Amino acid sequence: MADFLKNRIKREIAARQEAERILEEKSLELYFKNIELEDLNKELNKSLTVTTDELDDLENIHLELFENSAVGIVMTEKDIIVQINKAFADLLGYEKAELIGKHIKDISYRDDVNLSMQNTKDLSDKKIERFSMQKRYKRKNGTFFWGSTNVSEVKGKKGKEKCNLAVIVNIHNEKIAENKLHQTVSQLQEINQNLENFAHIVSHDLKAPLTGINTVLAWIEETETGEEMRNYTSLMKERVEKMYTLIEGIISYSKVSNHNEERSLVDVEEVVDEAIQFLQVPMHIEVVKEGVFPKIYINRAKFMQVFNNLIDNAIRHNDKEKGLIKIAVTEDNSYYYFSIHDNGEGIEERYFIKIFEIFNTLTKTGKNTGIGLSLVKKIVEQCGGKVSVKSKRGMYTEFRFTISKQICDNND
């Protein structure tokens, strides 16, 4: 019995010692863990301090950008101004403090308020993410200026409340220039209309006496039978007809100035055929076409005038027993290239530029007025193209002109 108790006491002592050893190890481990945790806590606090400083620096940078921006910046909450920079306050003629608390309506021109408020509502209702508009702002002195305004929604401080951030660029000078341009365009349109009216009036006033002269000449031809008198009357009638042609040419030239013209899809080959049909082509002159003629959007009447004038020119100046007129077309990615080639009398190189000037003609007799080629040049240039001539005296003449695909391949 004594040995049993002795052995039990030894076991309990050994167990207690083992427990104390384990407790001491765990306590030591806990101690080192605690030290490690304290070090981590110090590092975390240090990191938080740095991050806070960085955030403060970033906030200061944003504030500096806000204040020193060259464009106007406004922050609003529920359409009430809560912050504004100096640039926008200066544009309005206020001190910054005077604008804090004002409703956005107070600085907006009345005709722009409804659209501005509707856009703001759509932004608040999440229908749009941002909006831009041009609007007028009311200055302290009662005047206005135009601003290009871009508005978006941003978080307020600590992310609790949302506010609208508006960036305003002063475009008042641009609007003044735009308005002057519109006025100039309107004035030019009025001037063009007046010139067109004037041309018609002059046409009527000039044609009336010419009609009278023609009538008198017809009477003279009926009553006078002398050869000399018939020659005089014939010469006078030729001059009267030339004057008629000149007046019609001036009217046609004045009409080309009108850019607001009706355009339609035109088959160029049909235009060429029609131009030939309405010209007196002598039997000894052959007319051929080469190439695939396109369909383009253009004013049909004016384009017809181009071919009519050039083909008529080729007919009248062909002095060969067997005349030939070739009308050709090619194209690239940007232009259509048209040419009217004849084997007629040709043109000297020194006249290549002069013939396109209004009232300049190389033939002083007949019905030439010097308007036809200048009219061609004007119409072609309105279609984004150029016209030129290549010729050799006594052999051939070739008129070439281009038409821009950008202008004539769509009906915009």
mmCIF file of C-alpha atoms in Angstrom:
data_model
loop_
_atom_site.group_PDB
_atom_site.id
_atom_site.type_symbol
_atom_site.label_atom_id
_atom_site.label_comp_id
_atom_site.label_asym_id
_atom_site.label_seq_id
_atom_site.Cartn_x
_atom_site.Cartn_y
_atom_site.Cartn_z
ATOM 1 C CA MET A 1 0.000 0.000 0.000
ATOM 2 C CA ALA A 2 2.838 2.396 0.838
ATOM 3 C CA ASP A 3 4.551 1.622 -2.487
ATOM 4 C CA PHE A 4 1.312 2.296 -4.347
ATOM 5 C CA LEU A 5 0.916 5.725 -2.752
ATOM 6 C CA LYS A 6 4.519 6.571 -3.326
ATOM 7 C CA ASN A 7 4.248 5.702 -7.038
ATOM 8 C CA ARG A 8 1.047 7.731 -7.393
ATOM 9 C CA ILE A 9 2.630 10.781 -5.787
ATOM 10 C CA LYS A 10 5.593 10.473 -8.149
ATOM 11 C CA ARG A 11 3.260 10.342 -11.154
ATOM 12 C CA GLU A 12 1.342 13.428 -9.999
ATOM 13 C CA ILE A 13 4.591 15.316 -9.403
ATOM 14 C CA ALA A 14 5.818 14.345 -12.862
ATOM 15 C CA ALA A 15 2.515 15.396 -14.434
ATOM 16 C CA ARG A 16 2.578 18.725 -12.602
ATOM 17 C CA GLN A 17 6.145 19.350 -13.745
ATOM 18 C CA GLU A 18 5.191 18.540 -17.339
ATOM 19 C CA ALA A 19 2.227 20.895 -17.125
ATOM 20 C CA GLU A 20 4.412 23.643 -15.710
ATOM 21 C CA ARG A 21 6.911 23.067 -18.512
ATOM 22 C CA ILE A 22 4.210 23.306 -21.175
ATOM 23 C CA LEU A 23 2.733 26.380 -19.509
ATOM 24 C CA GLU A 24 6.142 28.038 -19.445
ATOM 25 C CA GLU A 25 6.683 27.286 -23.158
ATOM 26 C CA LYS A 26 3.253 28.656 -24.107
ATOM 27 C CA SER A 27 3.760 31.705 -21.984
ATOM 28 C CA LEU A 28 7.076 32.361 -23.682
ATOM 29 C CA GLU A 29 5.491 31.827 -27.100
ATOM 30 C CA LEU A 30 2.631 34.170 -26.205
ATOM 31 C CA TYR A 31 5.162 36.746 -25.051
ATOM 32 C CA PHE A 32 6.990 36.701 -28.370
ATOM 33 C CA LYS A 33 3.703 36.783 -30.283
ATOM 34 C CA ASN A 34 2.667 39.788 -28.275
ATOM 35 C CA ILE A 35 5.931 41.544 -29.121
ATOM 36 C CA GLU A 36 5.435 40.678 -32.798
ATOM 37 C CA LEU A 37 1.847 41.989 -32.664
ATOM 38 C CA GLU A 38 3.031 45.226 -31.086
ATOM 39 C CA ASP A 39 5.590 45.646 -33.907
ATOM 40 C CA LEU A 40 2.912 45.006 -36.523
ATOM 41 C CA ASN A 41 0.621 47.500 -34.831
ATOM 42 C CA LYS A 42 3.376 50.105 -34.901
ATOM 43 C CA GLU A 43 3.967 49.469 -38.629
ATOM 44 C CA LEU A 44 0.253 49.710 -39.321
ATOM 45 C CA ASN A 45 -0.056 52.988 -37.439
ATOM 46 C CA LYS A 46 2.944 54.307 -39.330
ATOM 47 C CA SER A 47 1.423 53.237 -42.658
ATOM 48 C CA LEU A 48 -1.897 54.822 -41.764
ATOM 49 C CA THR A 49 -0.137 58.027 -40.861
ATOM 50 C CA VAL A 50 1.645 58.073 -44.235
ATOM 51 C CA THR A 51 -1.596 57.299 -46.112
ATOM 52 C CA THR A 52 -3.423 60.042 -44.255
ATOM 53 C CA ASP A 53 -0.656 62.483 -45.098
ATOM 54 C CA GLU A 54 -0.806 61.433 -48.737
ATOM 55 C CA LEU A 55 -4.552 61.903 -48.784
ATOM 56 C CA ASP A 56 -4.154 65.334 -47.248
ATOM 57 C CA ASP A 57 -1.543 66.205 -49.866
ATOM 58 C CA LEU A 58 -3.821 64.919 -52.624
ATOM 59 C CA GLU A 59 -6.754 66.898 -51.280
ATOM 60 C CA ASN A 60 -4.580 70.006 -51.163
ATOM 61 C CA ILE A 61 -3.518 69.418 -54.770
ATOM 62 C CA HIS A 62 -7.156 69.025 -55.869
ATOM 63 C CA LEU A 63 -8.105 72.154 -53.961
ATOM 64 C CA GLU A 64 -5.246 74.065 -55.587
ATOM 65 C CA LEU A 65 -6.293 72.860 -59.028
ATOM 66 C CA PHE A 66 -9.875 73.838 -58.269
ATOM 67 C CA GLU A 67 -8.948 77.309 -57.108
ATOM 68 C CA ASN A 68 -6.295 78.106 -59.710
ATOM 69 C CA SER A 69 -7.954 76.601 -62.769
ATOM 70 C CA ALA A 70 -8.191 78.924 -65.793
ATOM 71 C CA VAL A 71 -11.750 77.708 -66.446
ATOM 72 C CA GLY A 72 -14.752 78.195 -64.211
ATOM 73 C CA ILE A 73 -15.628 75.392 -61.774
ATOM 74 C CA VAL A 74 -18.775 75.180 -59.633
ATOM 75 C CA MET A 75 -20.011 72.569 -57.178
ATOM 76 C CA THR A 76 -23.738 72.436 -56.402
ATOM 77 C CA GLU A 77 -25.958 70.412 -54.093
ATOM 78 C CA LYS A 78 -29.614 70.316 -55.092
ATOM 79 C CA ASP A 79 -28.925 73.200 -57.514
ATOM 80 C CA ILE A 80 -27.471 75.370 -54.729
ATOM 81 C CA ILE A 81 -23.897 76.614 -55.138
ATOM 82 C CA VAL A 82 -21.697 75.199 -52.343
ATOM 83 C CA GLN A 83 -18.275 75.892 -53.802
ATOM 84 C CA ILE A 84 -16.928 78.011 -56.637
ATOM 85 C CA ASN A 85 -13.493 78.923 -57.927
ATOM 86 C CA LYS A 86 -12.103 82.402 -58.530
ATOM 87 C CA ALA A 87 -12.109 82.080 -62.331
ATOM 88 C CA PHE A 88 -15.882 81.631 -62.500
ATOM 89 C CA ALA A 89 -16.548 84.264 -59.845
ATOM 90 C CA ASP A 90 -14.488 86.719 -61.918
ATOM 91 C CA LEU A 91 -16.448 85.837 -65.055
ATOM 92 C CA LEU A 92 -19.663 86.685 -63.221
ATOM 93 C CA GLY A 93 -18.248 89.799 -61.555
ATOM 94 C CA TYR A 94 -18.911 88.542 -58.016
ATOM 95 C CA GLU A 95 -16.805 87.806 -54.977
ATOM 96 C CA LYS A 96 -16.778 84.083 -54.215
ATOM 97 C CA ALA A 97 -18.607 84.530 -50.923
ATOM 98 C CA GLU A 98 -21.477 86.328 -52.697
ATOM 99 C CA LEU A 99 -22.208 83.280 -54.839
ATOM 100 C CA ILE A 100 -22.247 80.617 -52.097
ATOM 101 C CA GLY A 101 -25.876 79.687 -51.396
ATOM 102 C CA LYS A 102 -27.282 81.088 -54.633
ATOM 103 C CA HIS A 103 -29.526 78.899 -56.774
ATOM 104 C CA ILE A 104 -28.157 78.072 -60.207
ATOM 105 C CA LYS A 105 -31.200 79.854 -61.684
ATOM 106 C CA ASP A 106 -29.953 83.112 -60.176
ATOM 107 C CA ILE A 107 -26.948 83.161 -62.508
ATOM 108 C CA SER A 108 -28.609 81.665 -65.607
ATOM 109 C CA TYR A 109 -30.274 83.481 -68.500
ATOM 110 C CA ARG A 110 -34.022 82.891 -68.320
ATOM 111 C CA ASP A 111 -34.301 81.250 -71.766
ATOM 112 C CA ASP A 112 -31.667 78.647 -70.787
ATOM 113 C CA VAL A 113 -33.056 77.760 -67.352
ATOM 114 C CA ASN A 114 -35.581 75.078 -68.389
ATOM 115 C CA LEU A 115 -33.115 73.045 -70.442
ATOM 116 C CA SER A 116 -30.448 73.369 -67.759
ATOM 117 C CA MET A 117 -32.838 72.219 -65.013
ATOM 118 C CA GLN A 118 -34.114 69.308 -67.132
ATOM 119 C CA ASN A 119 -30.570 68.108 -67.794
ATOM 120 C CA THR A 120 -29.772 68.331 -64.079
ATOM 121 C CA LYS A 121 -32.890 66.336 -63.220
ATOM 122 C CA ASP A 122 -31.983 63.643 -65.759
ATOM 123 C CA LEU A 123 -28.528 63.469 -64.187
ATOM 124 C CA SER A 124 -30.002 63.070 -60.717
ATOM 125 C CA ASP A 125 -32.460 60.394 -61.950
ATOM 126 C CA LYS A 126 -29.581 58.379 -63.455
ATOM 127 C CA LYS A 127 -30.963 58.813 -66.979
ATOM 128 C CA ILE A 128 -27.631 60.262 -68.081
ATOM 129 C CA GLU A 129 -24.091 60.124 -66.675
ATOM 130 C CA ARG A 130 -23.157 63.686 -67.657
ATOM 131 C CA PHE A 131 -24.296 66.452 -69.959
ATOM 132 C CA SER A 132 -22.873 69.327 -71.971
ATOM 133 C CA MET A 133 -24.608 72.452 -73.164
ATOM 134 C CA GLN A 134 -23.953 75.984 -74.280
ATOM 135 C CA LYS A 135 -25.783 78.490 -72.123
ATOM 136 C CA ARG A 136 -25.763 82.105 -71.092
ATOM 137 C CA TYR A 137 -24.781 83.197 -67.593
ATOM 138 C CA LYS A 138 -26.021 86.362 -65.950
ATOM 139 C CA ARG A 139 -23.347 88.689 -64.582
ATOM 140 C CA LYS A 140 -23.674 90.894 -61.534
ATOM 141 C CA ASN A 141 -23.837 93.995 -63.753
ATOM 142 C CA GLY A 142 -26.848 92.626 -65.650
ATOM 143 C CA THR A 143 -24.947 91.553 -68.784
ATOM 144 C CA PHE A 144 -24.472 88.005 -70.013
ATOM 145 C CA PHE A 145 -21.734 85.785 -71.345
ATOM 146 C CA TRP A 146 -21.824 82.485 -73.219
ATOM 147 C CA GLY A 147 -20.293 79.452 -71.549
ATOM 148 C CA SER A 148 -19.690 75.882 -72.691
ATOM 149 C CA THR A 149 -20.832 73.886 -69.649
ATOM 150 C CA ASN A 150 -19.966 70.257 -68.825
ATOM 151 C CA VAL A 151 -21.679 68.756 -65.768
ATOM 152 C CA SER A 152 -21.120 65.420 -64.003
ATOM 153 C CA GLU A 153 -22.040 63.903 -60.635
ATOM 154 C CA VAL A 154 -19.336 63.329 -58.002
ATOM 155 C CA LYS A 155 -19.181 62.161 -54.360
ATOM 156 C CA GLY A 156 -19.218 64.776 -51.640
ATOM 157 C CA LYS A 157 -16.927 64.750 -48.619
ATOM 158 C CA LYS A 158 -16.649 61.327 -46.903
ATOM 159 C CA GLY A 159 -18.801 59.930 -49.690
ATOM 160 C CA LYS A 160 -22.019 60.777 -47.857
ATOM 161 C CA GLU A 161 -23.733 63.217 -50.188
ATOM 162 C CA LYS A 162 -23.492 63.612 -53.926
ATOM 163 C CA CYS A 163 -22.983 66.918 -55.671
ATOM 164 C CA ASN A 164 -22.748 68.154 -59.251
ATOM 165 C CA LEU A 165 -19.480 69.438 -60.630
ATOM 166 C CA ALA A 166 -19.733 71.910 -63.524
ATOM 167 C CA VAL A 167 -16.804 73.060 -65.635
ATOM 168 C CA ILE A 168 -17.489 76.235 -67.618
ATOM 169 C CA VAL A 169 -15.387 77.543 -70.496
ATOM 170 C CA ASN A 170 -15.937 81.126 -71.638
ATOM 171 C CA ILE A 171 -16.923 80.984 -75.338
ATOM 172 C CA HIS A 172 -18.394 84.482 -75.547
ATOM 173 C CA ASN A 173 -15.904 85.730 -78.161
ATOM 174 C CA GLU A 174 -16.506 82.636 -80.276
ATOM 175 C CA LYS A 175 -20.260 83.246 -80.094
ATOM 176 C CA ILE A 176 -19.792 86.868 -81.150
ATOM 177 C CA ALA A 177 -17.710 85.719 -84.123
ATOM 178 C CA GLU A 178 -20.300 83.051 -84.951
ATOM 179 C CA ASN A 179 -23.081 85.616 -84.853
ATOM 180 C CA LYS A 180 -21.128 87.966 -87.119
ATOM 181 C CA LEU A 181 -20.546 85.091 -89.530
ATOM 182 C CA HIS A 182 -24.276 84.330 -89.623
ATOM 183 C CA GLN A 183 -25.005 87.994 -90.265
ATOM 184 C CA THR A 184 -22.422 88.076 -93.045
ATOM 185 C CA VAL A 185 -23.876 84.954 -94.650
ATOM 186 C CA SER A 186 -27.374 86.445 -94.456
ATOM 187 C CA GLN A 187 -26.134 89.686 -95.981
ATOM 188 C CA LEU A 188 -24.367 87.793 -98.769
ATOM 189 C CA GLN A 189 -27.504 85.791 -99.466
ATOM 190 C CA GLU A 190 -29.490 89.017 -99.654
ATOM 191 C CA ILE A 191 -26.867 90.568 -101.925
ATOM 192 C CA ASN A 192 -26.908 87.508 -104.180
ATOM 193 C CA GLN A 193 -30.677 87.649 -104.356
ATOM 194 C CA ASN A 194 -30.559 91.361 -105.169
ATOM 195 C CA LEU A 195 -27.932 90.736 -107.837
ATOM 196 C CA GLU A 196 -30.042 88.000 -109.371
ATOM 197 C CA ASN A 197 -33.080 90.279 -109.359
ATOM 198 C CA PHE A 198 -30.975 93.073 -110.820
ATOM 199 C CA ALA A 199 -29.708 90.762 -113.569
ATOM 200 C CA HIS A 200 -33.288 89.858 -114.530
ATOM 201 C CA ILE A 201 -34.343 93.504 -114.529
ATOM 202 C CA VAL A 202 -31.351 94.494 -116.643
ATOM 203 C CA SER A 203 -32.027 91.541 -118.925
ATOM 204 C CA HIS A 204 -35.595 92.720 -119.486
ATOM 205 C CA ASP A 205 -34.607 96.349 -119.951
ATOM 206 C CA LEU A 206 -31.895 95.437 -122.463
ATOM 207 C CA LYS A 207 -33.955 92.942 -124.388
ATOM 208 C CA ALA A 208 -36.873 95.313 -124.886
ATOM 209 C CA PRO A 209 -34.995 97.781 -127.157
ATOM 210 C CA LEU A 210 -33.298 94.872 -128.936
ATOM 211 C CA THR A 211 -36.709 93.497 -129.812
ATOM 212 C CA GLY A 212 -37.634 96.909 -131.192
ATOM 213 C CA ILE A 213 -34.450 97.053 -133.244
ATOM 214 C CA ASN A 214 -35.143 93.606 -134.679
ATOM 215 C CA THR A 215 -38.641 94.711 -135.642
ATOM 216 C CA VAL A 216 -37.335 97.826 -137.396
ATOM 217 C CA LEU A 217 -34.718 95.768 -139.240
ATOM 218 C CA ALA A 218 -37.456 93.400 -140.450
ATOM 219 C CA TRP A 219 -39.402 96.380 -141.812
ATOM 220 C CA ILE A 220 -36.325 97.698 -143.579
ATOM 221 C CA GLU A 221 -35.656 94.300 -145.152
ATOM 222 C CA GLU A 222 -39.240 94.248 -146.457
ATOM 223 C CA THR A 223 -39.090 97.747 -147.982
ATOM 224 C CA GLU A 224 -35.457 98.072 -149.044
ATOM 225 C CA THR A 225 -34.202 95.797 -151.783
ATOM 226 C CA GLY A 226 -30.694 97.162 -152.301
ATOM 227 C CA GLU A 227 -27.808 94.734 -151.781
ATOM 228 C CA GLU A 228 -25.860 97.182 -149.629
ATOM 229 C CA MET A 229 -28.830 97.824 -147.366
ATOM 230 C CA ARG A 230 -29.443 94.065 -146.942
ATOM 231 C CA ASN A 231 -25.809 93.625 -145.919
ATOM 232 C CA TYR A 232 -26.163 96.380 -143.317
ATOM 233 C CA THR A 233 -29.372 94.957 -141.901
ATOM 234 C CA SER A 234 -27.883 91.460 -141.820
ATOM 235 C CA LEU A 235 -24.859 92.770 -139.912
ATOM 236 C CA MET A 236 -27.096 94.627 -137.486
ATOM 237 C CA LYS A 237 -29.257 91.527 -136.893
ATOM 238 C CA GLU A 238 -26.115 89.507 -136.182
ATOM 239 C CA ARG A 239 -25.053 92.071 -133.572
ATOM 240 C CA VAL A 240 -28.526 92.034 -132.016
ATOM 241 C CA GLU A 241 -28.465 88.216 -131.765
ATOM 242 C CA LYS A 242 -25.037 88.384 -130.152
ATOM 243 C CA MET A 243 -26.368 90.880 -127.623
ATOM 244 C CA TYR A 244 -29.257 88.530 -126.840
ATOM 245 C CA THR A 245 -26.787 85.683 -126.324
ATOM 246 C CA LEU A 246 -24.616 87.862 -124.097
ATOM 247 C CA ILE A 247 -27.569 88.817 -121.896
ATOM 248 C CA GLU A 248 -28.620 85.166 -121.514
ATOM 249 C CA GLY A 249 -25.033 84.262 -120.640
ATOM 250 C CA ILE A 250 -24.896 86.895 -117.907
ATOM 251 C CA ILE A 251 -28.142 85.555 -116.423
ATOM 252 C CA SER A 252 -26.769 81.987 -116.456
ATOM 253 C CA TYR A 253 -23.498 83.096 -114.870
ATOM 254 C CA SER A 254 -25.267 84.959 -112.066
ATOM 255 C CA LYS A 255 -27.403 81.912 -111.233
ATOM 256 C CA VAL A 256 -24.333 79.724 -110.668
ATOM 257 C CA SER A 257 -23.579 81.728 -107.508
ATOM 258 C CA ASN A 258 -26.469 80.023 -105.730
ATOM 259 C CA HIS A 259 -25.065 77.121 -103.628
ATOM 260 C CA ASN A 260 -28.436 76.206 -102.081
ATOM 261 C CA GLU A 261 -29.513 74.264 -105.151
ATOM 262 C CA GLU A 262 -31.581 71.152 -105.626
ATOM 263 C CA ARG A 263 -29.509 68.059 -106.320
ATOM 264 C CA SER A 264 -30.644 64.654 -107.515
ATOM 265 C CA LEU A 265 -29.135 61.359 -108.630
ATOM 266 C CA VAL A 266 -28.099 61.976 -112.232
ATOM 267 C CA ASP A 267 -27.014 59.441 -114.865
ATOM 268 C CA VAL A 268 -24.125 61.302 -116.511
ATOM 269 C CA GLU A 269 -24.427 59.350 -119.757
ATOM 270 C CA GLU A 270 -28.045 60.481 -120.089
ATOM 271 C CA VAL A 271 -26.923 64.080 -119.528
ATOM 272 C CA VAL A 272 -24.270 63.750 -122.261
ATOM 273 C CA ASP A 273 -26.781 62.221 -124.695
ATOM 274 C CA GLU A 274 -29.306 64.961 -123.984
ATOM 275 C CA ALA A 275 -26.695 67.686 -124.470
ATOM 276 C CA ILE A 276 -25.779 66.194 -127.876
ATOM 277 C CA GLN A 277 -29.454 65.944 -128.878
ATOM 278 C CA PHE A 278 -30.038 69.642 -128.321
ATOM 279 C CA LEU A 279 -26.999 70.764 -130.336
ATOM 280 C CA GLN A 280 -26.715 71.130 -134.082
ATOM 281 C CA VAL A 281 -24.068 68.512 -134.868
ATOM 282 C CA PRO A 282 -23.029 68.588 -138.532
ATOM 283 C CA MET A 283 -23.082 65.291 -140.405
ATOM 284 C CA HIS A 284 -19.320 65.316 -140.931
ATOM 285 C CA ILE A 285 -18.587 65.323 -137.188
ATOM 286 C CA GLU A 286 -18.672 62.017 -135.292
ATOM 287 C CA VAL A 287 -19.298 61.972 -131.523
ATOM 288 C CA VAL A 288 -18.116 58.959 -129.504
ATOM 289 C CA LYS A 289 -18.193 58.125 -125.793
ATOM 290 C CA GLU A 290 -15.573 56.192 -123.875
ATOM 291 C CA GLY A 291 -15.637 54.755 -120.349
ATOM 292 C CA VAL A 292 -18.326 53.844 -117.822
ATOM 293 C CA PHE A 293 -20.282 56.985 -117.000
ATOM 294 C CA PRO A 294 -21.309 57.154 -113.306
ATOM 295 C CA LYS A 295 -24.457 58.204 -111.524
ATOM 296 C CA ILE A 296 -23.816 61.131 -109.189
ATOM 297 C CA TYR A 297 -25.731 63.564 -107.007
ATOM 298 C CA ILE A 298 -25.577 66.938 -108.716
ATOM 299 C CA ASN A 299 -27.724 69.767 -110.057
ATOM 300 C CA ARG A 300 -28.784 68.334 -113.419
ATOM 301 C CA ALA A 301 -29.340 71.650 -115.203
ATOM 302 C CA LYS A 302 -25.919 73.020 -114.297
ATOM 303 C CA PHE A 303 -24.111 69.789 -115.154
ATOM 304 C CA MET A 304 -25.943 69.765 -118.487
ATOM 305 C CA GLN A 305 -24.656 73.311 -119.049
ATOM 306 C CA VAL A 306 -21.057 72.085 -118.617
ATOM 307 C CA PHE A 307 -21.332 69.417 -121.316
ATOM 308 C CA ASN A 308 -23.457 71.616 -123.546
ATOM 309 C CA ASN A 309 -20.881 74.422 -123.531
ATOM 310 C CA LEU A 310 -17.863 72.162 -124.033
ATOM 311 C CA ILE A 311 -19.413 70.014 -126.785
ATOM 312 C CA ASP A 312 -20.810 73.102 -128.541
ATOM 313 C CA ASN A 313 -17.350 74.655 -128.354
ATOM 314 C CA ALA A 314 -15.856 71.526 -129.930
ATOM 315 C CA ILE A 315 -18.410 71.618 -132.752
ATOM 316 C CA ARG A 316 -18.012 75.312 -133.582
ATOM 317 C CA HIS A 317 -14.211 75.170 -133.673
ATOM 318 C CA ASN A 318 -13.820 72.009 -135.746
ATOM 319 C CA ASP A 319 -12.387 72.842 -139.190
ATOM 320 C CA LYS A 320 -11.698 69.299 -140.394
ATOM 321 C CA GLU A 321 -13.497 67.488 -143.222
ATOM 322 C CA LYS A 322 -14.010 64.548 -140.890
ATOM 323 C CA GLY A 323 -14.535 65.884 -137.420
ATOM 324 C CA LEU A 324 -14.271 63.763 -134.261
ATOM 325 C CA ILE A 325 -15.388 64.544 -130.722
ATOM 326 C CA LYS A 326 -14.552 62.030 -127.966
ATOM 327 C CA ILE A 327 -16.251 62.322 -124.580
ATOM 328 C CA ALA A 328 -14.511 60.140 -121.984
ATOM 329 C CA VAL A 329 -14.590 59.408 -118.249
ATOM 330 C CA THR A 330 -12.263 57.671 -115.785
ATOM 331 C CA GLU A 331 -12.133 57.668 -111.993
ATOM 332 C CA ASP A 332 -10.036 57.024 -108.889
ATOM 333 C CA ASN A 333 -10.892 56.938 -105.183
ATOM 334 C CA SER A 334 -11.378 60.703 -104.951
ATOM 335 C CA TYR A 335 -12.467 62.094 -108.320
ATOM 336 C CA TYR A 336 -14.239 61.486 -111.618
ATOM 337 C CA TYR A 337 -12.166 62.655 -114.586
ATOM 338 C CA PHE A 338 -14.079 63.860 -117.675
ATOM 339 C CA SER A 339 -12.609 64.961 -120.998
ATOM 340 C CA ILE A 340 -13.984 66.371 -124.276
ATOM 341 C CA HIS A 341 -11.453 65.892 -127.083
ATOM 342 C CA ASP A 342 -11.847 67.233 -130.617
ATOM 343 C CA ASN A 343 -9.629 67.230 -133.704
ATOM 344 C CA GLY A 344 -10.421 70.852 -134.508
ATOM 345 C CA GLU A 345 -8.396 73.999 -135.025
ATOM 346 C CA GLY A 346 -6.771 73.994 -131.578
ATOM 347 C CA ILE A 347 -5.762 76.809 -129.208
ATOM 348 C CA GLU A 348 -2.412 78.487 -128.706
ATOM 349 C CA GLU A 349 -0.879 77.789 -125.304
ATOM 350 C CA ARG A 350 -0.716 81.483 -124.380
ATOM 351 C CA TYR A 351 -4.541 81.525 -124.269
ATOM 352 C CA PHE A 352 -4.963 78.473 -121.992
ATOM 353 C CA ILE A 353 -5.764 80.631 -118.936
ATOM 354 C CA LYS A 354 -7.374 83.588 -120.672
ATOM 355 C CA ILE A 355 -10.188 81.541 -122.253
ATOM 356 C CA PHE A 356 -11.636 80.755 -118.805
ATOM 357 C CA GLU A 357 -11.935 84.444 -117.877
ATOM 358 C CA ILE A 358 -15.379 85.971 -118.278
ATOM 359 C CA PHE A 359 -15.994 88.021 -121.455
ATOM 360 C CA ASN A 360 -12.714 86.797 -122.981
ATOM 361 C CA THR A 361 -13.104 85.166 -126.376
ATOM 362 C CA LEU A 362 -10.587 84.349 -129.082
ATOM 363 C CA THR A 363 -13.182 84.898 -131.810
ATOM 364 C CA LYS A 364 -14.402 88.446 -132.265
ATOM 365 C CA THR A 365 -17.048 87.508 -134.841
ATOM 366 C CA GLY A 366 -20.113 85.314 -134.564
ATOM 367 C CA LYS A 367 -22.085 84.668 -131.360
ATOM 368 C CA ASN A 368 -19.174 84.078 -128.992
ATOM 369 C CA THR A 369 -19.640 86.082 -125.787
ATOM 370 C CA GLY A 370 -16.729 84.866 -123.666
ATOM 371 C CA ILE A 371 -19.058 83.540 -120.963
ATOM 372 C CA GLY A 372 -19.379 79.844 -121.833
ATOM 373 C CA LEU A 373 -16.014 78.572 -120.567
ATOM 374 C CA SER A 374 -16.030 80.840 -117.501
ATOM 375 C CA LEU A 375 -19.447 79.369 -116.681
ATOM 376 C CA VAL A 376 -18.018 75.848 -117.021
ATOM 377 C CA LYS A 377 -15.148 76.745 -114.680
ATOM 378 C CA LYS A 378 -17.498 78.181 -112.072
ATOM 379 C CA ILE A 379 -19.824 75.160 -112.046
ATOM 380 C CA VAL A 380 -16.966 72.640 -111.915
ATOM 381 C CA GLU A 381 -15.293 74.451 -109.009
ATOM 382 C CA GLN A 382 -18.587 74.399 -107.093
ATOM 383 C CA CYS A 383 -18.458 70.601 -107.455
ATOM 384 C CA GLY A 384 -15.016 70.486 -105.846
ATOM 385 C CA GLY A 385 -13.205 70.054 -109.156
ATOM 386 C CA LYS A 386 -10.922 71.858 -111.596
ATOM 387 C CA VAL A 387 -11.033 72.474 -115.330
ATOM 388 C CA SER A 388 -8.080 72.700 -117.708
ATOM 389 C CA VAL A 389 -7.258 72.598 -121.411
ATOM 390 C CA LYS A 390 -4.604 70.839 -123.471
ATOM 391 C CA SER A 391 -4.264 71.719 -127.130
ATOM 392 C CA LYS A 392 -2.009 71.866 -130.173
ATOM 393 C CA ARG A 393 -2.764 74.474 -132.796
ATOM 394 C CA GLY A 394 -4.212 72.926 -135.963
ATOM 395 C CA MET A 395 -4.452 69.435 -134.471
ATOM 396 C CA TYR A 396 -6.661 69.047 -131.409
ATOM 397 C CA THR A 397 -8.136 70.511 -128.246
ATOM 398 C CA GLU A 398 -8.978 68.582 -125.086
ATOM 399 C CA PHE A 399 -10.883 70.096 -122.184
ATOM 400 C CA ARG A 400 -10.590 68.162 -118.929
ATOM 401 C CA PHE A 401 -12.493 68.611 -115.690
ATOM 402 C CA THR A 402 -12.818 66.752 -112.400
ATOM 403 C CA ILE A 403 -15.751 66.199 -110.050
ATOM 404 C CA SER A 404 -15.172 65.437 -106.355
ATOM 405 C CA LYS A 405 -16.639 62.123 -105.195
ATOM 406 C CA GLN A 406 -16.875 63.465 -101.657
ATOM 407 C CA ILE A 407 -19.326 66.114 -102.849
ATOM 408 C CA CYS A 408 -21.214 64.216 -105.559
ATOM 409 C CA ASP A 409 -21.400 60.617 -104.299
ATOM 410 C CA ASN A 410 -23.962 61.477 -101.632
ATOM 411 C CA ASN A 411 -26.910 63.810 -101.278
ATOM 412 C CA ASP A 412 -25.941 65.435 -97.931
#
